[in-house]
Coordinates of N, CA and C in Angstrom, one line a residue:
X353 N -0.7 -24.1 -31.9 CA -1.5 -23.6 -31.3 C -1.6 -22.3 -30.7
X354 N -2.6 -21.8 -30.8 CA -2.9 -20.4 -30.3 C -3.0 -20.0 -29.5
X355 N -2.4 -18.6 -29.1 CA -2.2 -17.7 -27.7 C -3.5 -17.7 -27.6
X356 N -3.9 -18.0 -25.8 CA -5.1 -16.7 -25.5 C -4.8 -16.1 -24.6
X357 N -5.4 -14.8 -25.2 CA -4.9 -13.5 -24.0 C -6.3 -13.5 -23.5
X358 N -5.9 -14.2 -22.2 CA -6.4 -14.2 -20.4 C -6.5 -12.5 -20.4
X359 N -7.3 -12.0 -20.2 CA -7.5 -11.0 -19.0 C -8.1 -11.5 -17.3
X360 N -7.4 -11.0 -16.9 CA -7.8 -11.1 -15.2 C -8.1 -9.9 -14.8
X361 N -9.1 -9.9 -14.0 CA -9.8 -8.6 -13.6 C -9.8 -8.8 -11.8
X362 N -8.3 -9.1 -11.2 CA -8.2 -9.2 -9.5 C -7.3 -8.4 -9.2
X363 N -7.1 -8.1 -7.9 CA -6.5 -7.3 -7.6 C -4.7 -7.7 -7.3
X364 N -4.4 -8.6 -7.8 CA -3.0 -9.4 -7.6 C -2.3 -9.9 -9.2
X365 N -3.1 -9.0 -9.7 CA -2.9 -9.0 -11.8 C -2.6 -8.0 -12.0
X366 N -0.9 -7.8 -11.7 CA 0.2 -6.5 -11.7 C -0.9 -5.5 -12.9
X367 N -0.8 -6.4 -14.0 CA -1.0 -5.2 -15.8 C -2.2 -4.7 -15.6
X368 N -3.2 -4.9 -13.8 CA -3.9 -4.0 -14.2 C -3.7 -2.7 -13.6
X369 N -2.7 -2.5 -12.8 CA -1.7 -1.5 -12.3 C -1.5 -0.9 -13.1
X370 N -0.5 -1.6 -14.5 CA 0.3 -1.0 -15.8 C -0.3 0.0 -16.4
X371 N -1.5 -0.5 -16.5 CA -2.9 0.4 -17.8 C -3.3 2.0 -17.1
X372 N -3.3 2.8 -17.9 CA -3.4 3.6 -18.0 C -5.0 3.4 -17.2
X373 N -5.2 4.6 -16.3 CA -6.5 4.5 -15.4 C -7.8 4.6 -16.2
X374 N -8.7 4.7 -15.7 CA -9.9 5.0 -16.2 C -10.3 6.4 -15.4
X375 N -10.9 7.1 -15.9 CA -10.5 8.8 -15.1 C -12.1 8.6 -14.6
X376 N -12.7 9.1 -13.3 CA -13.1 9.8 -12.5 C -13.3 10.3 -11.6
X377 N -13.8 11.5 -12.2 CA -13.8 12.9 -11.7 C -15.0 13.4 -10.9
X378 N -15.0 14.3 -9.6 CA -15.9 14.5 -9.3 C -16.0 15.8 -8.3
X379 N -16.6 17.2 -7.9 CA -16.0 18.1 -7.5 C -17.4 18.4 -6.4
X380 N -17.3 19.4 -5.8 CA -18.7 20.2 -4.5 C -17.9 21.6 -4.3
X381 N -18.5 22.1 -4.1 CA -18.4 23.7 -3.2 C -19.2 23.0 -1.9
X382 N -19.9 22.2 -1.9 CA -20.7 22.2 -0.3 C -20.3 21.3 0.7
X383 N -18.8 21.0 1.0 CA -18.5 20.0 1.7 C -18.7 20.9 3.0
X384 N -19.7 19.9 4.0 CA -19.3 20.4 5.5 C -18.6 20.0 6.1
X385 N -18.7 19.8 7.5 CA -18.3 19.1 8.6 C -18.9 17.7 8.8
X386 N -20.5 17.7 8.3 CA -20.3 15.8 7.8 C -19.7 15.3 7.2
X387 N -19.2 14.3 7.1 CA -18.6 13.3 5.8 C -19.2 12.9 5.0
X388 N -18.5 13.1 3.6 CA -19.2 12.7 2.5 C -18.5 11.4 2.0
X389 N -18.7 9.9 1.8 CA -18.1 8.7 1.1 C -18.5 9.0 -0.1
X390 N -17.3 8.9 -1.0 CA -17.2 8.6 -2.6 C -17.0 7.2 -2.6
X391 N -17.8 6.3 -3.4 CA -17.6 5.5 -3.6 C -16.9 5.3 -5.1
X392 N -16.0 4.4 -5.5 CA -15.8 4.2 -6.9 C -16.6 3.1 -7.3
X393 N -16.6 3.2 -8.3 CA -17.1 1.9 -9.2 C -15.9 0.2 -9.6
X394 N -14.6 0.5 -9.7 CA -13.6 0.7 -9.6 C -12.5 0.4 -8.4
X395 N -12.1 -0.2 -8.3 CA -10.4 -0.1 -7.6 C -9.7 1.2 -8.2
X396 N -9.0 1.7 -7.6 CA -8.0 2.8 -7.5 C -6.7 2.8 -8.1
X397 N -6.3 3.3 -8.8 CA -4.6 3.0 -8.6 C -4.4 4.4 -8.2
X398 N -4.6 5.6 -8.4 CA -4.5 6.3 -7.8 C -5.4 7.6 -7.5
X399 N -5.2 8.4 -6.4 CA -6.7 9.3 -6.2 C -5.9 10.9 -6.2
X400 N -6.7 12.0 -6.6 CA -5.9 13.2 -6.0 C -6.6 14.3 -6.1
X401 N -6.9 14.7 -5.1 CA -7.8 16.0 -4.9 C -6.7 17.2 -3.8
X402 N -8.0 18.1 -5.0 CA -7.5 19.6 -4.3 C -8.4 20.3 -3.6
X403 N -8.1 21.2 -2.8 CA -8.8 21.9 -1.9 C -9.4 23.3 -2.3
X404 N -10.3 23.6 -2.9 CA -11.0 24.4 -3.5 C -11.5 25.7 -2.5
X405 N -11.7 25.4 -1.6 CA -13.0 26.1 -0.6 C -11.9 26.8 0.1
X406 N -11.9 27.4 1.2 CA -11.4 28.2 2.1 C -10.8 28.1 3.6
X407 N -11.5 26.8 3.5 CA -10.9 25.7 4.9 C -10.3 24.7 4.6
X408 N -9.7 23.9 5.4 CA -9.0 22.6 4.9 C -10.0 22.1 4.9
X409 N -9.4 20.7 4.4 CA -10.9 19.2 4.3 C -9.5 18.5 5.1
X410 N -10.2 17.5 5.4 CA -9.5 16.1 5.9 C -9.7 15.4 5.1
X411 N -9.2 14.4 4.9 CA -9.4 13.0 3.8 C -8.7 11.8 4.6
X412 N -9.5 10.5 4.7 CA -9.2 9.6 5.1 C -9.9 8.0 4.2
X413 N -10.0 7.4 4.6 CA -10.3 5.4 4.2 C -11.8 5.2 4.9
X414 N -11.6 5.8 6.5 CA -13.4 5.5 7.0 C -13.9 6.6 7.4
X415 N -14.6 6.6 7.8 CA -15.7 7.5 7.8 C -15.2 7.8 9.4
X416 N -14.7 6.6 10.3 CA -14.3 7.0 11.7 C -12.9 7.6 11.8
X417 N -12.0 7.7 11.2 CA -10.4 8.3 10.2 C -10.9 9.9 10.3
X418 N -12.2 10.2 9.6 CA -12.4 11.8 9.3 C -13.1 12.2 10.4
X419 N -13.7 11.7 11.1 CA -14.5 12.6 12.4 C -13.9 12.4 14.2
X420 N -12.8 11.8 13.4 CA -11.9 11.9 14.7 C -11.7 12.5 15.7
X421 N -11.3 13.2 16.9 CA -11.3 14.3 17.7 C -9.8 14.0 18.4
X422 N -9.8 13.0 19.0 CA -8.7 12.5 19.8 C -7.4 12.0 18.7
X423 N -6.1 12.3 18.0 CA -5.3 11.8 17.1 C -6.1 11.5 15.8
X424 N -4.5 11.3 14.8 CA -4.4 11.8 13.5 C -5.3 10.5 12.5
X425 N -6.6 9.8 12.4 CA -6.3 9.4 11.1 C -6.8 9.4 9.9
X426 N -6.2 10.7 9.5 CA -7.1 11.8 8.2 C -5.9 12.3 7.9
X427 N -5.7 12.5 6.6 CA -4.7 13.5 6.0 C -5.6 14.9 6.2
X428 N -4.9 16.0 6.3 CA -5.6 17.4 6.6 C -5.0 17.9 5.3
X429 N -5.9 18.5 4.3 CA -5.4 19.0 3.0 C -5.5 20.6 3.4
X430 N -4.6 21.5 3.4 CA -5.1 23.0 4.0 C -5.3 24.3 2.8
X431 N -5.9 25.1 3.6 CA -7.4 25.6 2.7 C -6.4 26.4 1.6
X432 N -7.3 26.6 0.6 CA -6.9 27.5 -0.6 C -6.9 29.0 -0.6
X433 N -5.5 29.4 -1.1 CA -5.5 31.0 -0.9 C -4.4 31.5 -1.7
X434 N -5.2 33.1 -1.9 CA -4.0 33.8 -2.8 C -4.1 33.3 -4.2
X435 N -4.6 32.2 -5.0 CA -4.8 31.6 -6.0 C -4.3 30.5 -6.4
X436 N -3.9 30.0 -5.2 CA -3.5 28.6 -5.1 C -4.1 27.9 -4.2
X437 N -4.3 26.3 -5.0 CA -5.5 25.2 -4.3 C -4.2 24.6 -4.1
X438 N -4.1 23.6 -2.8 CA -3.5 22.2 -2.5 C -3.8 21.1 -3.1
X439 N -3.0 20.8 -4.5 CA -3.7 19.8 -4.2 C -2.7 18.2 -3.5
X440 N -3.3 17.0 -3.8 CA -2.9 15.9 -2.9 C -2.5 14.5 -4.1
X441 N -1.8 14.0 -4.1 CA -1.7 12.9 -4.9 C -1.6 11.5 -4.1
X442 N -2.9 10.7 -3.6 CA -2.1 9.2 -3.4 C -2.1 8.3 -4.4
X443 N -1.0 7.6 -3.8 CA -0.9 6.1 -4.9 C -1.7 5.5 -3.9
X444 N -3.2 4.8 -4.0 CA -3.7 4.0 -3.2 C -4.3 3.0 -3.7
X445 N -5.0 2.4 -3.5 CA -5.6 1.5 -4.2 C -6.9 1.4 -2.7
X446 N -8.0 1.6 -3.7 CA -9.0 1.3 -2.7 C -10.2 1.6 -3.3
X447 N -11.4 1.4 -2.7 CA -12.6 1.3 -3.3 C -13.6 2.5 -2.9
X448 N -13.1 3.5 -2.0 CA -13.8 5.0 -1.2 C -12.9 5.1 -0.2
X449 N -13.6 6.6 -0.9 CA -12.6 7.5 0.2 C -13.8 8.9 1.0
X450 N -13.2 8.7 2.2 CA -13.9 10.4 3.0 C -13.3 11.4 2.9
X451 N -14.4 12.8 2.9 CA -13.9 13.6 2.7 C -14.7 14.3 3.8
X452 N -13.9 15.3 4.1 CA -15.1 16.7 5.5 C -14.3 17.9 5.5
X453 N -15.2 18.3 6.0 CA -14.6 20.2 5.7 C -13.6 19.9 7.2
X454 N -12.5 20.5 7.4 CA -12.3 20.5 9.1 C -12.7 21.7 10.1
X455 N -13.4 22.8 9.3 CA -14.0 23.7 10.7 C -15.6 24.4 10.0
X456 N -15.8 24.3 8.8 CA -17.1 24.9 8.1 C -16.9 24.4 6.8
X457 N -18.5 25.0 5.7 CA -18.0 25.0 4.9 C -16.3 25.0 3.6
X458 N -16.8 23.8 2.5 CA -15.2 24.2 2.5 C -15.4 23.4 0.5
X459 N -15.1 23.6 -0.1 CA -14.7 22.4 -1.3 C -13.9 22.2 -2.0
X460 N -13.8 21.0 -3.1 CA -12.6 19.6 -3.5 C -13.1 19.9 -4.8
X461 N -12.1 19.3 -4.9 CA -12.2 18.4 -6.5 C -11.3 17.3 -6.7
X462 N -12.0 16.0 -7.2 CA -10.9 14.7 -6.9 C -11.0 14.2 -8.5
X463 N -9.8 13.7 -8.4 CA -9.6 12.9 -9.5 C -9.2 11.2 -9.2
X464 N -9.5 10.6 -9.7 CA -9.1 9.1 -9.4 C -8.7 8.4 -10.5
X465 N -8.0 7.7 -10.8 CA -7.0 6.5 -11.8 C -7.8 5.5 -11.2
X466 N -8.7 4.9 -11.7 CA -9.3 3.3 -11.9 C -8.5 2.5 -12.6
X467 N -8.9 1.0 -12.1 CA -8.0 0.1 -12.5 C -9.8 -1.2 -13.3
X468 N -9.5 -1.9 -14.0 CA -11.0 -2.7 -14.1 C -11.2 -3.6 -13.4
X469 N -10.9 -3.5 -11.9 CA -10.8 -4.7 -10.8 C -12.4 -3.7 -10.5
X470 N -13.3 -4.4 -10.1 CA -14.9 -4.4 -9.6 C -14.4 -3.8 -8.3
X471 N -15.4 -2.9 -7.2 CA -15.0 -2.9 -6.1 C -15.8 -3.7 -5.2

């Protein structure tokens, strides 16, 4: 009897996370205090964000989170200075992320490793 190779594209199928990620890259130099949602075509296995601007940026998983003034529902990535650009790696499965500048216009670069799981 022949063996069948069955590929399952669901969130609980571990081999989907063991494969090399499908690359997804985006950047912007016009990030303002209005949030930006970055939607991924497939679920992520990791996300890397680099702050390329001169203002801190907020990273979160909901619009409410990055816009919240009371409490911390976001991750604050410090501003870039003296040739260094802070980069943060998130080992996370998600279908979208939200970014916004903390005080004024800033910039970012984002890399996500995608799985074959449709978001």
